[in-house]
Amino acid sequence: MLPTDQTIAARPVIGFDCETHLSKRGLAAPPLVCATLSARGLGREWLAALVEHLDPAGYLERPGGFILDAAAARAVWPDLVAGDVHLVGHRITYDLGVMANEAGCLAEVFALLDEGAISDTLIRERLSALSRGTFDWDSRALVRDGHYSLASIVKKRFDVDLTADKMKTPKGCADVEAWVEEAQACSCGLPPWYGIGWPQVVCVDGLCGGYGLKGPWRLRYRQLARVPLHDWPDEAVDYAIEDAEWA
């Protein structure tokens, strides 16, 4: 018998997110770089117990939650999806696909889905907008055509602006030409090109992953795949945890 809504509501709510190599055509679940978990109250205690057996080198705890390197994330995944928890994420099907590819446990994931114990903030927000008649346009977050990013939802519901961290140029970058010049420092040495108003780099398979060495971290986690977690820049750690925390 499936759990009732009341029993699901009593479970710890765990925000979950993955950072990966860049996806591309034919690679919907790219290699994992790190996973982040965020919760409050009893959920935070549950997470602390989940990671306490891990090698301390494999995870970090911050006020917003926990960040785990790929090996640590694979180690805790079976316990996470087997627990009485309620997982929440934005476009969480992507993260579930990545983790299923990395660590399996498909039966447990589908069991949570059947129980209604996995929620997607994108789907929930779209359903909410449909009920209000604001699906195609919401002036509070300048949302149109059914596009609901996590940044737009956070802006609408909490009046917090995350867009600077989501753009394809560095946070606070006023000089695009200077950024392009620094992006060319990638060992691939390929020249930049311009598309839809944003500088990008032709390189796709080189170290820069297509966004140089000074682009936003959400597009550059591949560069950290072989870097010990405790050596990561604070900005990369904070950005990863932020997505799970806001979700």
mmCIF file of C-alpha atoms in Angstrom:
data_model
loop_
_atom_site.group_PDB
_atom_site.id
_atom_site.type_symbol
_atom_site.label_atom_id
_atom_site.label_comp_id
_atom_site.label_asym_id
_atom_site.label_seq_id
_atom_site.Cartn_x
_atom_site.Cartn_y
_atom_site.Cartn_z
ATOM 1 C CA MET A 1 0.000 0.000 0.000
ATOM 2 C CA LEU A 2 1.324 3.429 -0.945
ATOM 3 C CA PRO A 3 1.947 5.988 1.791
ATOM 4 C CA THR A 4 -0.755 8.572 2.393
ATOM 5 C CA ASP A 5 -0.292 12.297 1.782
ATOM 6 C CA GLN A 6 0.038 12.718 5.543
ATOM 7 C CA THR A 7 2.910 10.249 5.822
ATOM 8 C CA ILE A 8 4.704 11.824 2.845
ATOM 9 C CA ALA A 9 4.300 15.261 4.425
ATOM 10 C CA ALA A 10 5.902 13.962 7.638
ATOM 11 C CA ARG A 11 9.070 12.879 5.837
ATOM 12 C CA PRO A 12 12.231 15.040 5.841
ATOM 13 C CA VAL A 13 12.271 17.260 2.743
ATOM 14 C CA ILE A 14 15.675 17.026 1.057
ATOM 15 C CA GLY A 15 16.724 19.464 -1.651
ATOM 16 C CA PHE A 16 18.868 17.613 -4.194
ATOM 17 C CA ASP A 17 20.968 18.723 -7.143
ATOM 18 C CA CYS A 18 23.858 17.466 -9.285
ATOM 19 C CA GLU A 19 26.640 19.274 -11.100
ATOM 20 C CA THR A 20 28.049 17.417 -14.068
ATOM 21 C CA HIS A 21 30.083 17.616 -17.211
ATOM 22 C CA LEU A 22 28.170 19.480 -19.905
ATOM 23 C CA SER A 23 25.341 17.578 -21.529
ATOM 24 C CA LYS A 24 25.186 17.350 -25.290
ATOM 25 C CA ARG A 25 23.298 15.515 -28.002
ATOM 26 C CA GLY A 26 23.415 11.816 -27.222
ATOM 27 C CA LEU A 27 24.547 12.421 -23.632
ATOM 28 C CA ALA A 28 21.500 13.211 -21.509
ATOM 29 C CA ALA A 29 23.159 11.973 -18.304
ATOM 30 C CA PRO A 30 26.768 13.211 -18.392
ATOM 31 C CA PRO A 31 29.391 12.180 -15.826
ATOM 32 C CA LEU A 32 28.781 13.390 -12.283
ATOM 33 C CA VAL A 33 31.148 15.909 -10.659
ATOM 34 C CA CYS A 34 29.333 16.556 -7.371
ATOM 35 C CA ALA A 35 25.941 16.321 -5.672
ATOM 36 C CA THR A 36 24.416 18.663 -3.127
ATOM 37 C CA LEU A 37 21.862 18.053 -0.374
ATOM 38 C CA SER A 38 20.015 20.647 1.643
ATOM 39 C CA ALA A 39 17.435 20.421 4.424
ATOM 40 C CA ARG A 40 16.274 22.114 7.591
ATOM 41 C CA GLY A 41 15.387 20.902 11.079
ATOM 42 C CA LEU A 42 15.071 17.137 11.328
ATOM 43 C CA GLY A 43 16.001 16.844 7.672
ATOM 44 C CA ARG A 44 19.370 18.424 8.392
ATOM 45 C CA GLU A 45 19.944 15.911 11.183
ATOM 46 C CA TRP A 46 18.976 13.105 8.810
ATOM 47 C CA LEU A 47 21.539 14.323 6.269
ATOM 48 C CA ALA A 48 24.237 14.603 8.924
ATOM 49 C CA ALA A 49 23.654 10.973 9.835
ATOM 50 C CA LEU A 50 23.687 10.018 6.139
ATOM 51 C CA VAL A 51 27.170 11.433 5.518
ATOM 52 C CA GLU A 52 28.823 10.765 8.872
ATOM 53 C CA HIS A 53 30.356 7.461 7.696
ATOM 54 C CA LEU A 54 31.958 9.048 4.617
ATOM 55 C CA ASP A 55 35.607 9.924 4.221
ATOM 56 C CA PRO A 56 35.768 13.579 5.396
ATOM 57 C CA ALA A 57 37.736 14.409 2.260
ATOM 58 C CA GLY A 58 34.684 13.540 0.166
ATOM 59 C CA TYR A 59 32.229 16.096 1.463
ATOM 60 C CA LEU A 60 31.863 19.590 2.891
ATOM 61 C CA GLU A 61 29.177 21.034 5.133
ATOM 62 C CA ARG A 62 28.087 24.631 4.682
ATOM 63 C CA PRO A 63 25.182 26.587 6.234
ATOM 64 C CA GLY A 64 23.090 25.831 3.139
ATOM 65 C CA GLY A 65 23.737 22.108 3.098
ATOM 66 C CA PHE A 66 26.241 19.449 2.082
ATOM 67 C CA ILE A 67 28.302 19.034 -1.070
ATOM 68 C CA LEU A 68 29.635 15.581 -1.960
ATOM 69 C CA ASP A 69 32.197 14.657 -4.569
ATOM 70 C CA ALA A 70 31.230 12.043 -7.150
ATOM 71 C CA ALA A 71 32.525 9.068 -5.165
ATOM 72 C CA ALA A 72 30.768 10.164 -1.975
ATOM 73 C CA ALA A 73 27.534 10.822 -3.857
ATOM 74 C CA ARG A 74 27.591 7.329 -5.343
ATOM 75 C CA ALA A 75 28.219 5.899 -1.878
ATOM 76 C CA VAL A 76 25.206 7.567 -0.214
ATOM 77 C CA TRP A 77 22.763 7.283 -3.114
ATOM 78 C CA PRO A 78 21.403 3.822 -2.174
ATOM 79 C CA ASP A 79 20.701 4.960 1.407
ATOM 80 C CA LEU A 80 19.222 8.248 0.212
ATOM 81 C CA VAL A 81 16.643 6.714 -2.132
ATOM 82 C CA ALA A 82 15.891 3.852 0.272
ATOM 83 C CA GLY A 83 15.116 6.257 3.114
ATOM 84 C CA ASP A 84 11.759 7.680 4.131
ATOM 85 C CA VAL A 85 12.498 11.062 2.582
ATOM 86 C CA HIS A 86 10.865 13.504 0.186
ATOM 87 C CA LEU A 87 13.344 14.545 -2.519
ATOM 88 C CA VAL A 88 12.894 17.946 -4.186
ATOM 89 C CA GLY A 89 14.778 19.431 -7.107
ATOM 90 C CA HIS A 90 14.436 21.661 -10.147
ATOM 91 C CA ARG A 91 14.228 19.616 -13.353
ATOM 92 C CA ILE A 92 14.976 16.714 -11.052
ATOM 93 C CA THR A 93 14.565 14.155 -13.827
ATOM 94 C CA TYR A 94 18.010 15.237 -15.023
ATOM 95 C CA ASP A 95 19.563 14.624 -11.596
ATOM 96 C CA LEU A 96 17.767 11.294 -11.199
ATOM 97 C CA GLY A 97 19.051 10.190 -14.590
ATOM 98 C CA VAL A 98 22.597 11.183 -13.719
ATOM 99 C CA MET A 99 22.512 9.316 -10.404
ATOM 100 C CA ALA A 100 20.831 6.254 -11.915
ATOM 101 C CA ASN A 101 23.614 6.140 -14.477
ATOM 102 C CA GLU A 102 26.247 6.560 -11.750
ATOM 103 C CA ALA A 103 24.869 4.400 -8.957
ATOM 104 C CA GLY A 104 21.782 2.535 -10.132
ATOM 105 C CA CYS A 105 18.899 2.003 -7.690
ATOM 106 C CA LEU A 106 16.263 2.540 -10.376
ATOM 107 C CA ALA A 107 13.722 0.406 -8.520
ATOM 108 C CA GLU A 108 14.056 2.589 -5.423
ATOM 109 C CA VAL A 109 13.755 5.778 -7.489
ATOM 110 C CA PHE A 110 10.566 4.561 -9.162
ATOM 111 C CA ALA A 111 9.199 3.507 -5.778
ATOM 112 C CA LEU A 112 9.676 7.059 -4.498
ATOM 113 C CA LEU A 113 8.002 8.404 -7.626
ATOM 114 C CA ASP A 114 5.059 6.046 -7.154
ATOM 115 C CA GLU A 115 4.735 7.240 -3.570
ATOM 116 C CA GLY A 116 4.727 10.879 -4.577
ATOM 117 C CA ALA A 117 7.932 11.373 -2.588
ATOM 118 C CA ILE A 118 9.848 13.135 -5.370
ATOM 119 C CA SER A 119 8.841 16.664 -6.324
ATOM 120 C CA ASP A 120 9.995 18.910 -9.162
ATOM 121 C CA THR A 121 9.798 22.647 -8.517
ATOM 122 C CA LEU A 122 9.533 23.284 -12.262
ATOM 123 C CA ILE A 123 6.451 21.089 -12.635
ATOM 124 C CA ARG A 124 4.860 22.403 -9.426
ATOM 125 C CA GLU A 125 5.340 26.012 -10.489
ATOM 126 C CA ARG A 126 3.898 25.401 -13.930
ATOM 127 C CA LEU A 127 0.831 23.717 -12.432
ATOM 128 C CA SER A 128 0.440 26.616 -10.006
ATOM 129 C CA ALA A 129 0.668 29.107 -12.871
ATOM 130 C CA LEU A 130 -1.922 27.183 -14.885
ATOM 131 C CA SER A 131 -4.334 27.383 -11.963
ATOM 132 C CA ARG A 132 -3.829 31.170 -11.764
ATOM 133 C CA GLY A 133 -3.975 31.793 -15.510
ATOM 134 C CA THR A 134 -0.395 33.137 -15.568
ATOM 135 C CA PHE A 135 1.337 30.279 -17.364
ATOM 136 C CA ASP A 136 2.422 32.296 -20.423
ATOM 137 C CA TRP A 137 3.299 35.543 -18.670
ATOM 138 C CA ASP A 138 4.043 36.534 -15.097
ATOM 139 C CA SER A 139 5.215 40.122 -14.702
ATOM 140 C CA ARG A 140 6.703 39.426 -11.259
ATOM 141 C CA ALA A 141 9.504 37.373 -12.789
ATOM 142 C CA LEU A 142 9.220 38.303 -16.478
ATOM 143 C CA VAL A 143 8.322 34.705 -17.260
ATOM 144 C CA ARG A 144 6.787 33.909 -20.614
ATOM 145 C CA ASP A 145 6.152 30.999 -22.946
ATOM 146 C CA GLY A 146 6.047 28.508 -20.089
ATOM 147 C CA HIS A 147 9.761 28.877 -19.263
ATOM 148 C CA TYR A 148 10.338 28.551 -15.532
ATOM 149 C CA SER A 149 13.941 28.628 -14.415
ATOM 150 C CA LEU A 150 14.855 28.215 -10.765
ATOM 151 C CA ALA A 151 16.101 31.812 -10.807
ATOM 152 C CA SER A 152 12.745 33.119 -12.053
ATOM 153 C CA ILE A 153 10.835 31.165 -9.400
ATOM 154 C CA VAL A 154 13.110 32.389 -6.600
ATOM 155 C CA LYS A 155 12.745 35.972 -7.841
ATOM 156 C CA LYS A 156 8.965 35.694 -7.939
ATOM 157 C CA ARG A 157 8.497 33.984 -4.593
ATOM 158 C CA PHE A 158 11.343 35.436 -2.508
ATOM 159 C CA ASP A 159 12.397 38.565 -4.429
ATOM 160 C CA VAL A 160 15.984 37.279 -4.538
ATOM 161 C CA ASP A 161 17.905 37.720 -7.789
ATOM 162 C CA LEU A 162 20.008 34.699 -8.831
ATOM 163 C CA THR A 163 20.312 35.624 -12.500
ATOM 164 C CA ALA A 164 23.898 36.896 -12.261
ATOM 165 C CA ASP A 165 25.061 33.405 -11.260
ATOM 166 C CA LYS A 166 23.090 31.786 -14.090
ATOM 167 C CA MET A 167 24.301 33.923 -17.011
ATOM 168 C CA LYS A 168 26.908 32.764 -19.470
ATOM 169 C CA THR A 169 29.274 35.596 -18.541
ATOM 170 C CA PRO A 170 30.933 35.856 -15.118
ATOM 171 C CA LYS A 171 29.059 37.415 -12.248
ATOM 172 C CA GLY A 172 29.597 41.153 -12.306
ATOM 173 C CA CYS A 173 31.425 41.048 -15.658
ATOM 174 C CA ALA A 174 30.994 44.436 -17.314
ATOM 175 C CA ASP A 175 33.735 44.043 -19.942
ATOM 176 C CA VAL A 176 32.692 41.237 -22.279
ATOM 177 C CA GLU A 177 35.738 41.670 -24.512
ATOM 178 C CA ALA A 178 38.064 41.190 -21.541
ATOM 179 C CA TRP A 179 36.216 38.031 -20.593
ATOM 180 C CA VAL A 180 36.585 36.633 -24.108
ATOM 181 C CA GLU A 181 40.322 37.338 -23.976
ATOM 182 C CA GLU A 182 40.641 35.446 -20.702
ATOM 183 C CA ALA A 183 38.474 32.618 -22.012
ATOM 184 C CA GLN A 184 41.052 32.069 -24.743
ATOM 185 C CA ALA A 185 43.538 31.086 -22.040
ATOM 186 C CA CYS A 186 42.136 27.564 -22.309
ATOM 187 C CA SER A 187 44.731 25.106 -23.589
ATOM 188 C CA CYS A 188 42.480 24.357 -26.567
ATOM 189 C CA GLY A 189 43.420 27.777 -27.984
ATOM 190 C CA LEU A 190 40.290 27.993 -30.128
ATOM 191 C CA PRO A 191 38.882 31.434 -30.937
ATOM 192 C CA PRO A 192 35.611 32.725 -29.480
ATOM 193 C CA TRP A 193 32.450 33.235 -31.447
ATOM 194 C CA TYR A 194 29.355 35.261 -30.634
ATOM 195 C CA GLY A 195 25.877 33.819 -30.399
ATOM 196 C CA ILE A 196 22.635 35.439 -29.258
ATOM 197 C CA GLY A 197 24.524 38.312 -27.727
ATOM 198 C CA TRP A 198 26.778 36.215 -25.499
ATOM 199 C CA PRO A 199 30.427 35.300 -26.064
ATOM 200 C CA GLN A 200 31.057 31.600 -26.263
ATOM 201 C CA VAL A 201 34.046 29.464 -27.222
ATOM 202 C CA VAL A 202 34.215 27.001 -30.079
ATOM 203 C CA CYS A 203 35.910 24.437 -27.845
ATOM 204 C CA VAL A 204 33.535 21.699 -26.665
ATOM 205 C CA ASP A 205 35.797 18.849 -25.618
ATOM 206 C CA GLY A 206 38.732 20.786 -24.161
ATOM 207 C CA LEU A 207 39.266 21.647 -20.512
ATOM 208 C CA CYS A 208 37.160 24.790 -20.702
ATOM 209 C CA GLY A 209 34.117 22.775 -21.785
ATOM 210 C CA GLY A 210 33.158 25.602 -24.124
ATOM 211 C CA TYR A 211 33.076 28.468 -21.633
ATOM 212 C CA GLY A 212 36.686 29.409 -20.984
ATOM 213 C CA LEU A 213 38.365 29.659 -17.612
ATOM 214 C CA LYS A 214 36.318 32.536 -16.217
ATOM 215 C CA GLY A 215 32.760 31.644 -17.135
ATOM 216 C CA PRO A 216 30.013 30.894 -14.604
ATOM 217 C CA TRP A 217 30.640 27.831 -12.481
ATOM 218 C CA ARG A 218 27.402 26.158 -13.533
ATOM 219 C CA LEU A 219 29.026 25.555 -16.928
ATOM 220 C CA ARG A 220 32.537 24.703 -15.713
ATOM 221 C CA TYR A 221 32.301 21.913 -13.135
ATOM 222 C CA ARG A 222 34.074 19.622 -15.561
ATOM 223 C CA GLN A 223 37.228 21.589 -14.719
ATOM 224 C CA LEU A 224 36.920 20.435 -11.093
ATOM 225 C CA ALA A 225 36.283 16.753 -11.776
ATOM 226 C CA ARG A 226 39.807 15.744 -10.711
ATOM 227 C CA VAL A 227 40.326 18.461 -8.101
ATOM 228 C CA PRO A 228 39.916 17.391 -4.441
ATOM 229 C CA LEU A 229 36.700 18.875 -3.070
ATOM 230 C CA HIS A 230 38.449 20.717 -0.246
ATOM 231 C CA ASP A 231 40.541 22.568 -2.851
ATOM 232 C CA TRP A 232 37.552 23.916 -4.772
ATOM 233 C CA PRO A 233 36.980 27.678 -4.949
ATOM 234 C CA ASP A 234 34.355 28.889 -2.489
ATOM 235 C CA GLU A 235 32.268 30.234 -5.377
ATOM 236 C CA ALA A 236 32.018 26.785 -6.961
ATOM 237 C CA VAL A 237 30.994 25.183 -3.650
ATOM 238 C CA ASP A 238 28.455 27.883 -2.819
ATOM 239 C CA TYR A 239 26.833 27.836 -6.259
ATOM 240 C CA ALA A 240 26.355 24.068 -6.173
ATOM 241 C CA ILE A 241 24.779 24.098 -2.720
ATOM 242 C CA GLU A 242 22.606 27.094 -3.602
ATOM 243 C CA ASP A 243 20.570 25.156 -6.158
ATOM 244 C CA ALA A 244 19.684 22.401 -3.687
ATOM 245 C CA GLU A 245 18.948 24.954 -0.977
ATOM 246 C CA TRP A 246 16.569 27.057 -3.081
ATOM 247 C CA ALA A 247 14.849 23.983 -4.503
#
